[in-house]
């Protein structure tokens, strides 16, 4: 249940440099959820799906039973999980699209996908369907570790066409237009749009444009701007900068359920030892690729600005695309909610590396407290000899990722149902 009874967060204008930000309207304790939100759109990464990480085609719920997943990722085909009743996967509820065979964790997810975008995107089982070629070209230019998916664009455009009214479609239109307003021409500097990908981007644009035009939808006017060359490139930059990573795992949920059993001390120690051995084996065989992974666009979470010393982080404890924005330390009412756009390993790299990575991937130069504040010298003595004399210079470009459209300023309930 993603409903919150009170308006607890607010999107506000921060500054001309940073654009908008998300602010707390009450105090939050460490570990407390500041926000629970369903995405506007979500899609599994292409390579992740190709490598047999079985996830719901709509909500990204991990559909592989924990023991099967453990055996595959550890390379141990005879491994048995302790207390199998802790597995969260209900295979009996799984279903497939009768047209294309896409798998869903439930009939509810299939119906939601069909109603929102899948009616237009169903490949009907044709191997030469344009979506398959689009996905293949995308994989050729975007290798693991993946950060976004071209299928987000397909689902954005299909959702706009399938929307019952122009007002429903405007949610995406305003989201996209706000992104263009914040970043301007600088959005075309995103690394996904670099010259080495020109051939692939041209092919993708042509395929996407032809696909939607040939559908013959009476609502084509809703997406016409995004089918132009600049519009398509803008969407690529949008999913590259605003797409939030989503990770789900039946093993992770199994482990939490196992801990919650409150087993006798000796039995708990035995189960923990077995799970520890499993994680070691999975690390050796599969490395960091343990989850069903994808990318999603969130209306409120996308308003969060970045900090290398964040006070909140995004989590997915429900084994699906529902995001929990959780406080990493106490947050006071009126304080801006800041997250890190960097995963933990990257967050621990030098200041110069972080700033360069953020500039290439999110189009801003970080001037957070860890990079340029009073803690900068203490936190980043390992700067690898990089020249950082101008690390705190103000940039004419937007310093932080922006957030919401003009209609979204003010109090928000975090119910996306």
Short mmCIF file of C-alpha atoms in Angstrom, two decimals:
data_model
loop_
_atom_site.label_atom_id
_atom_site.label_comp_id
_atom_site.label_asym_id
_atom_site.label_seq_id
_atom_site.Cartn_x
_atom_site.Cartn_y
_atom_site.Cartn_z
CA UNK A 1 0.00 0.00 0.00
CA UNK A 2 1.64 3.22 -1.17
CA UNK A 3 -0.92 5.55 0.40
CA UNK A 4 0.24 8.15 2.91
CA UNK A 5 -2.47 9.96 4.82
CA UNK A 6 -0.72 13.34 5.15
CA UNK A 7 1.16 15.64 2.85
CA UNK A 8 4.69 14.99 4.05
CA UNK A 9 6.91 16.22 1.19
CA UNK A 10 6.92 19.29 -0.99
CA UNK A 11 8.55 20.23 -4.29
CA UNK A 12 10.07 23.71 -4.09
CA UNK A 13 12.22 25.95 -6.23
CA UNK A 14 15.76 25.85 -4.77
CA UNK A 15 17.73 28.24 -6.98
CA UNK A 16 18.39 29.10 -10.60
CA UNK A 17 21.44 26.84 -10.47
CA UNK A 18 19.78 23.80 -8.89
CA UNK A 19 16.22 24.17 -10.13
CA UNK A 20 13.76 22.32 -7.91
CA UNK A 21 14.19 20.06 -4.92
CA UNK A 22 12.16 17.85 -2.60
CA UNK A 23 11.68 19.03 1.00
CA UNK A 24 10.41 17.36 4.16
CA UNK A 25 7.30 18.84 5.78
CA UNK A 26 7.89 17.09 9.11
CA UNK A 27 10.74 15.53 11.05
CA UNK A 28 11.90 12.04 10.04
CA UNK A 29 13.91 9.60 12.12
CA UNK A 30 16.81 7.60 10.72
CA UNK A 31 15.45 4.55 8.90
CA UNK A 32 11.97 6.04 8.41
CA UNK A 33 10.36 6.17 4.98
CA UNK A 34 10.10 9.75 3.77
CA UNK A 35 8.26 8.75 0.62
CA UNK A 36 6.67 5.65 -0.89
CA UNK A 37 5.96 5.97 -4.61
CA UNK A 38 4.94 3.97 -7.65
CA UNK A 39 6.66 4.90 -10.92
CA UNK A 40 5.16 6.59 -13.94
CA UNK A 41 6.84 3.93 -16.07
CA UNK A 42 9.34 1.12 -15.54
CA UNK A 43 11.26 -1.37 -17.71
CA UNK A 44 13.78 -4.14 -17.12
CA UNK A 45 17.29 -3.66 -18.48
CA UNK A 46 17.77 -5.38 -21.85
CA UNK A 47 20.91 -7.34 -20.99
CA UNK A 48 19.52 -8.25 -17.57
CA UNK A 49 16.47 -9.78 -19.21
CA UNK A 50 18.55 -11.52 -21.87
CA UNK A 51 20.70 -13.09 -19.13
CA UNK A 52 17.62 -14.85 -17.69
CA UNK A 53 16.87 -12.66 -14.71
CA UNK A 54 13.15 -13.43 -14.58
CA UNK A 55 11.12 -10.39 -13.62
CA UNK A 56 7.54 -9.30 -14.08
CA UNK A 57 7.29 -7.39 -17.36
CA UNK A 58 5.29 -4.67 -15.59
CA UNK A 59 6.28 -4.28 -11.91
CA UNK A 60 9.76 -5.90 -12.14
CA UNK A 61 8.96 -8.31 -9.29
CA UNK A 62 11.54 -11.10 -9.14
CA UNK A 63 9.65 -14.19 -10.36
CA UNK A 64 12.37 -16.81 -10.00
CA UNK A 65 11.92 -18.94 -6.85
CA UNK A 66 14.68 -18.18 -4.36
CA UNK A 67 16.21 -21.64 -4.52
CA UNK A 68 16.33 -21.66 -8.34
CA UNK A 69 17.86 -18.20 -8.33
CA UNK A 70 20.42 -19.25 -5.72
CA UNK A 71 21.44 -22.30 -7.72
CA UNK A 72 21.80 -20.31 -10.94
CA UNK A 73 23.79 -17.42 -9.45
CA UNK A 74 26.05 -19.61 -7.29
CA UNK A 75 26.71 -22.31 -9.87
CA UNK A 76 25.62 -24.91 -7.29
CA UNK A 77 22.76 -26.94 -8.86
CA UNK A 78 22.13 -28.99 -5.72
CA UNK A 79 22.03 -26.12 -3.21
CA UNK A 80 18.99 -26.22 -0.91
CA UNK A 81 17.64 -23.19 0.93
CA UNK A 82 16.85 -23.49 4.63
CA UNK A 83 13.16 -23.03 5.48
CA UNK A 84 11.77 -22.93 1.91
CA UNK A 85 8.53 -21.44 3.25
CA UNK A 86 10.38 -18.12 3.34
CA UNK A 87 10.35 -17.88 -0.46
CA UNK A 88 8.12 -14.96 -1.55
CA UNK A 89 7.46 -16.22 -5.08
CA UNK A 90 3.96 -17.54 -5.84
CA UNK A 91 4.38 -19.37 -9.14
CA UNK A 92 0.66 -20.19 -9.26
CA UNK A 93 -0.14 -16.50 -9.81
CA UNK A 94 2.23 -16.06 -12.75
CA UNK A 95 0.72 -15.55 -16.18
CA UNK A 96 1.79 -14.69 -19.72
CA UNK A 97 0.50 -12.40 -22.43
CA UNK A 98 -1.31 -14.68 -24.90
CA UNK A 99 -0.01 -12.57 -27.77
CA UNK A 100 3.73 -12.32 -27.16
CA UNK A 101 4.46 -14.57 -24.20
CA UNK A 102 5.75 -11.79 -21.91
CA UNK A 103 5.58 -13.00 -18.31
CA UNK A 104 3.83 -11.21 -15.47
CA UNK A 105 3.74 -11.92 -11.74
CA UNK A 106 -0.05 -11.72 -11.67
CA UNK A 107 -3.16 -11.17 -13.76
CA UNK A 108 -3.40 -7.72 -12.16
CA UNK A 109 -0.02 -6.69 -13.57
CA UNK A 110 -0.89 -8.09 -17.01
CA UNK A 111 -4.15 -6.12 -17.03
CA UNK A 112 -2.41 -2.91 -15.91
CA UNK A 113 0.26 -3.27 -18.59
CA UNK A 114 -2.34 -4.00 -21.25
CA UNK A 115 -4.39 -0.99 -20.22
CA UNK A 116 -1.45 1.44 -20.09
CA UNK A 117 0.96 0.52 -22.90
CA UNK A 118 1.20 -3.17 -23.79
CA UNK A 119 -1.73 -3.16 -26.19
CA UNK A 120 0.45 -1.14 -28.59
CA UNK A 121 3.77 -2.78 -27.72
CA UNK A 122 2.78 -6.45 -27.88
CA UNK A 123 5.00 -8.11 -30.50
CA UNK A 124 2.40 -10.85 -31.19
CA UNK A 125 5.27 -13.31 -31.14
CA UNK A 126 6.84 -12.02 -34.37
CA UNK A 127 10.65 -12.37 -34.18
CA UNK A 128 11.13 -9.57 -36.73
CA UNK A 129 8.91 -7.13 -34.82
CA UNK A 130 10.43 -3.60 -34.69
CA UNK A 131 10.66 -3.75 -30.88
CA UNK A 132 13.02 -6.70 -31.10
CA UNK A 133 15.31 -4.82 -33.51
CA UNK A 134 15.15 -1.68 -31.34
CA UNK A 135 16.18 -3.75 -28.32
CA UNK A 136 19.01 -5.38 -30.26
CA UNK A 137 20.43 -2.03 -31.41
CA UNK A 138 20.16 -0.69 -27.87
CA UNK A 139 22.19 -3.60 -26.49
CA UNK A 140 24.88 -2.94 -29.07
CA UNK A 141 25.44 0.57 -27.67
CA UNK A 142 24.64 0.07 -23.98
CA UNK A 143 26.52 -2.74 -22.27
CA UNK A 144 26.47 -3.86 -18.60
CA UNK A 145 26.58 -2.40 -16.07
CA UNK A 146 23.39 -0.93 -17.49
CA UNK A 147 21.94 2.40 -16.38
CA UNK A 148 18.73 2.72 -18.40
CA UNK A 149 16.60 1.10 -21.11
CA UNK A 150 15.27 2.27 -24.44
CA UNK A 151 12.06 0.43 -23.52
CA UNK A 152 11.33 3.29 -21.13
CA UNK A 153 10.95 5.52 -24.19
CA UNK A 154 8.70 3.00 -25.91
CA UNK A 155 6.49 2.74 -22.84
CA UNK A 156 6.37 6.52 -22.33
CA UNK A 157 5.18 7.07 -25.90
CA UNK A 158 2.77 4.11 -25.88
CA UNK A 159 1.29 5.27 -22.55
CA UNK A 160 0.70 8.72 -23.99
CA UNK A 161 -1.09 7.21 -26.97
CA UNK A 162 -3.16 4.77 -24.89
CA UNK A 163 -4.15 7.39 -22.31
CA UNK A 164 -7.91 7.79 -22.12
CA UNK A 165 -7.69 11.59 -22.28
CA UNK A 166 -5.24 14.28 -23.35
CA UNK A 167 -5.04 15.32 -19.69
CA UNK A 168 -3.69 11.87 -18.71
CA UNK A 169 -1.10 12.08 -21.49
CA UNK A 170 -0.07 15.53 -20.23
CA UNK A 171 1.57 13.96 -17.16
CA UNK A 172 4.37 12.64 -19.37
CA UNK A 173 4.39 15.65 -21.66
CA UNK A 174 4.93 18.00 -18.73
CA UNK A 175 7.57 15.70 -17.24
CA UNK A 176 9.51 15.72 -20.51
CA UNK A 177 9.05 19.44 -21.14
CA UNK A 178 10.24 20.29 -17.64
CA UNK A 179 13.40 18.28 -18.25
CA UNK A 180 14.07 20.24 -21.46
CA UNK A 181 13.44 23.53 -19.67
CA UNK A 182 15.91 22.71 -16.91
CA UNK A 183 18.76 21.42 -19.04
CA UNK A 184 18.23 23.32 -22.29
CA UNK A 185 20.73 22.55 -25.03
CA UNK A 186 23.05 20.97 -22.44
CA UNK A 187 20.84 17.86 -22.46
CA UNK A 188 22.43 16.93 -25.79
CA UNK A 189 25.80 16.59 -24.04
CA UNK A 190 24.70 13.41 -22.29
CA UNK A 191 27.06 10.49 -22.87
CA UNK A 192 24.31 8.44 -24.58
CA UNK A 193 24.33 11.08 -27.34
CA UNK A 194 28.06 11.09 -27.98
CA UNK A 195 29.32 10.95 -31.61
CA UNK A 196 30.34 7.27 -31.40
CA UNK A 197 26.64 6.35 -31.08
CA UNK A 198 25.44 8.49 -34.00
CA UNK A 199 24.72 5.52 -36.29
CA UNK A 200 22.82 3.61 -33.61
CA UNK A 201 20.82 6.67 -32.54
CA UNK A 202 19.86 7.41 -36.14
CA UNK A 203 18.68 3.82 -36.60
CA UNK A 204 16.78 3.83 -33.31
CA UNK A 205 15.09 7.13 -34.12
CA UNK A 206 13.96 5.88 -37.53
CA UNK A 207 12.60 2.62 -36.13
CA UNK A 208 10.79 4.31 -33.24
CA UNK A 209 9.33 7.02 -35.46
CA UNK A 210 8.10 4.57 -38.10
CA UNK A 211 6.70 2.18 -35.50
CA UNK A 212 4.45 4.75 -33.85
CA UNK A 213 3.44 6.52 -37.06
CA UNK A 214 2.45 3.21 -38.68
CA UNK A 215 0.23 2.33 -35.72
CA UNK A 216 -2.17 4.92 -37.11
CA UNK A 217 -3.30 6.12 -33.69
CA UNK A 218 -5.80 9.01 -33.72
CA UNK A 219 -3.79 10.48 -30.82
CA UNK A 220 -0.47 10.74 -32.65
CA UNK A 221 -0.50 14.50 -32.00
CA UNK A 222 0.31 13.75 -28.35
CA UNK A 223 3.77 12.43 -29.19
CA UNK A 224 4.60 14.12 -32.49
CA UNK A 225 7.18 16.46 -30.92
CA UNK A 226 9.03 13.49 -29.38
CA UNK A 227 9.21 11.66 -32.70
CA UNK A 228 11.36 14.40 -34.23
CA UNK A 229 15.13 13.93 -34.20
CA UNK A 230 15.68 16.44 -31.39
CA UNK A 231 12.66 15.14 -29.49
CA UNK A 232 13.96 11.57 -29.58
CA UNK A 233 17.46 12.63 -28.53
CA UNK A 234 15.90 14.60 -25.68
CA UNK A 235 14.05 11.48 -24.52
CA UNK A 236 17.31 9.51 -24.58
CA UNK A 237 18.92 12.15 -22.38
CA UNK A 238 15.86 12.17 -20.12
CA UNK A 239 15.96 8.44 -19.38
CA UNK A 240 19.73 8.66 -18.94
CA UNK A 241 19.56 11.38 -16.29
CA UNK A 242 16.15 10.94 -14.61
CA UNK A 243 15.80 7.15 -14.77
CA UNK A 244 16.12 5.65 -11.28
CA UNK A 245 17.66 2.22 -10.94
CA UNK A 246 15.31 -0.52 -9.67
CA UNK A 247 16.58 -3.78 -8.21
CA UNK A 248 14.54 -6.78 -7.02
CA UNK A 249 15.55 -10.19 -5.71
CA UNK A 250 13.60 -13.15 -4.36
CA UNK A 251 16.73 -14.16 -2.45
CA UNK A 252 16.90 -10.83 -0.62
CA UNK A 253 13.25 -11.14 0.44
CA UNK A 254 13.84 -14.78 1.40
CA UNK A 255 16.73 -13.69 3.64
CA UNK A 256 14.60 -11.04 5.38
CA UNK A 257 11.78 -13.54 5.89
CA UNK A 258 14.25 -16.04 7.31
CA UNK A 259 15.52 -13.51 9.84
CA UNK A 260 11.94 -12.66 10.83
CA UNK A 261 11.25 -16.28 11.84
CA UNK A 262 13.04 -15.70 15.16
CA UNK A 263 14.43 -19.24 15.16
CA UNK A 264 16.13 -20.77 18.18
CA UNK A 265 19.67 -19.42 18.51
CA UNK A 266 21.44 -22.57 17.31
CA UNK A 267 19.11 -23.07 14.36
CA UNK A 268 19.39 -19.38 13.40
CA UNK A 269 23.18 -19.62 13.45
CA UNK A 270 23.08 -22.69 11.19
CA UNK A 271 20.74 -21.00 8.71
CA UNK A 272 22.82 -17.80 8.73
CA UNK A 273 26.00 -19.78 8.06
CA UNK A 274 24.37 -21.43 5.06
CA UNK A 275 23.15 -18.12 3.67
CA UNK A 276 26.58 -16.54 4.20
CA UNK A 277 28.16 -19.36 2.22
CA UNK A 278 25.60 -18.81 -0.53
CA UNK A 279 26.46 -15.11 -0.84
CA UNK A 280 30.17 -15.96 -1.05
CA UNK A 281 29.49 -18.47 -3.83
CA UNK A 282 27.25 -16.04 -5.73
CA UNK A 283 29.89 -13.33 -5.46
CA UNK A 284 32.48 -15.64 -7.02
CA UNK A 285 30.23 -16.74 -9.88
CA UNK A 286 28.00 -13.73 -10.58
CA UNK A 287 29.80 -10.82 -8.94
CA UNK A 288 27.56 -7.82 -8.35
CA UNK A 289 24.90 -8.96 -10.84
CA UNK A 290 22.55 -10.55 -8.31
CA UNK A 291 19.26 -8.71 -8.93
CA UNK A 292 16.59 -8.30 -11.52
CA UNK A 293 17.47 -4.78 -12.61
CA UNK A 294 15.73 -2.04 -14.50
CA UNK A 295 15.01 1.66 -14.64
CA UNK A 296 11.95 3.76 -13.80
CA UNK A 297 10.73 7.35 -13.82
CA UNK A 298 9.26 8.61 -10.55
CA UNK A 299 7.35 11.85 -10.37
CA UNK A 300 8.40 12.91 -6.86
CA UNK A 301 11.69 11.05 -6.38
CA UNK A 302 13.00 12.63 -9.58
CA UNK A 303 12.79 16.00 -7.83
CA UNK A 304 15.50 14.95 -5.37
CA UNK A 305 18.82 16.69 -5.92
CA UNK A 306 22.14 14.89 -5.55
CA UNK A 307 24.67 14.99 -2.76
CA UNK A 308 27.77 12.86 -2.22
CA UNK A 309 26.75 13.03 1.46
CA UNK A 310 23.03 12.17 1.11
CA UNK A 311 20.43 12.16 3.87
CA UNK A 312 18.15 9.63 2.14
CA UNK A 313 18.36 6.70 -0.25
CA UNK A 314 16.04 4.79 -2.60
CA UNK A 315 15.18 1.21 -1.67
CA UNK A 316 12.89 -1.48 -3.08
CA UNK A 317 12.01 -3.73 -0.13
CA UNK A 318 8.69 -4.89 -1.61
CA UNK A 319 10.42 -6.91 -4.37
CA UNK A 320 8.79 -4.75 -7.05
CA UNK A 321 9.02 -1.26 -8.56
CA UNK A 322 7.48 0.51 -5.53
CA UNK A 323 10.16 2.91 -4.26
CA UNK A 324 10.79 3.64 -0.58
CA UNK A 325 12.82 6.82 -0.02
CA UNK A 326 14.36 6.17 3.40
CA UNK A 327 16.11 8.58 5.75
CA UNK A 328 19.80 7.76 6.31
CA UNK A 329 19.95 10.16 9.27
CA UNK A 330 17.42 12.35 11.08
CA UNK A 331 15.82 14.87 8.71
CA UNK A 332 14.21 18.03 10.07
CA UNK A 333 11.05 19.63 8.76
CA UNK A 334 11.96 22.09 6.01
CA UNK A 335 15.22 20.30 5.17
CA UNK A 336 15.93 19.36 1.56
CA UNK A 337 15.89 15.62 0.88
CA UNK A 338 19.12 14.71 -0.91
CA UNK A 339 20.03 11.38 -2.47
CA UNK A 340 23.17 10.13 -4.17
CA UNK A 341 22.99 9.43 -7.88
CA UNK A 342 26.09 7.26 -7.41
CA UNK A 343 26.18 3.66 -6.25
CA UNK A 344 28.26 2.94 -3.14
CA UNK A 345 31.50 1.95 -4.95
CA UNK A 346 31.43 5.12 -7.07
CA UNK A 347 30.47 7.25 -4.08
CA UNK A 348 33.71 6.19 -2.40
CA UNK A 349 35.87 7.28 -5.33
CA UNK A 350 37.79 10.54 -5.43
CA UNK A 351 36.15 13.93 -5.79
CA UNK A 352 37.45 14.46 -9.31
CA UNK A 353 36.11 11.06 -10.40
CA UNK A 354 32.68 11.73 -8.89
CA UNK A 355 32.42 15.16 -10.46
CA UNK A 356 33.43 13.86 -13.89
CA UNK A 357 31.03 10.93 -13.69
CA UNK A 358 28.13 13.15 -12.65
CA UNK A 359 28.94 15.64 -15.41
CA UNK A 360 28.88 12.91 -18.08
CA UNK A 361 25.82 11.07 -16.78
CA UNK A 362 23.71 13.79 -15.14
CA UNK A 363 24.90 16.98 -16.78
CA UNK A 364 26.01 18.91 -13.70
CA UNK A 365 29.19 19.54 -11.75
CA UNK A 366 28.72 18.57 -8.12
CA UNK A 367 29.22 21.30 -5.51
CA UNK A 368 27.84 19.40 -2.52
CA UNK A 369 29.33 19.64 0.99
CA UNK A 370 31.52 16.59 0.45
CA UNK A 371 32.98 17.96 -2.78
CA UNK A 372 33.28 21.64 -1.95
CA UNK A 373 32.15 22.26 1.62
CA UNK A 374 34.05 22.25 4.88
CA UNK A 375 34.34 18.46 4.81
CA UNK A 376 35.88 18.33 1.33
CA UNK A 377 39.52 18.28 2.44
CA UNK A 378 38.92 15.56 5.03
CA UNK A 379 36.81 13.36 2.77
CA UNK A 380 38.87 13.47 -0.40
CA UNK A 381 42.56 13.30 0.31
CA UNK A 382 42.79 10.42 -2.16
CA UNK A 383 42.13 12.47 -5.25
CA UNK A 384 44.51 10.40 -7.37
CA UNK A 385 46.56 13.45 -8.27
CA UNK A 386 43.78 14.98 -10.38
CA UNK A 387 43.74 18.72 -10.90
CA UNK A 388 40.82 20.05 -8.87
CA UNK A 389 41.78 23.70 -8.48
CA UNK A 390 38.48 24.80 -9.99
CA UNK A 391 36.28 22.22 -8.27
CA UNK A 392 34.01 24.84 -6.72
CA UNK A 393 33.76 27.22 -9.66
CA UNK A 394 30.17 28.05 -10.50
CA UNK A 395 29.07 26.64 -13.81
CA UNK A 396 26.68 28.39 -16.17
CA UNK A 397 24.88 25.07 -16.54
CA UNK A 398 22.46 23.57 -14.02
CA UNK A 399 24.47 22.30 -11.08
CA UNK A 400 21.93 19.73 -9.93
CA UNK A 401 19.35 17.54 -11.56
CA UNK A 402 15.98 19.27 -11.59
CA UNK A 403 12.71 17.74 -10.54
CA UNK A 404 9.11 18.57 -11.29
CA UNK A 405 6.93 20.29 -13.82
CA UNK A 406 5.42 23.70 -13.11
CA UNK A 407 2.14 22.24 -11.88
CA UNK A 408 3.87 20.12 -9.25
CA UNK A 409 5.17 22.83 -6.94
CA UNK A 410 3.60 22.61 -3.50
CA UNK A 411 2.41 19.85 -1.17
CA UNK A 412 2.07 16.29 -2.44
CA UNK A 413 0.46 13.16 -1.18
CA UNK A 414 2.69 10.24 -2.01
CA UNK A 415 -0.11 8.09 -3.36
CA UNK A 416 0.52 7.09 -6.94
CA UNK A 417 -2.36 4.60 -7.15
#
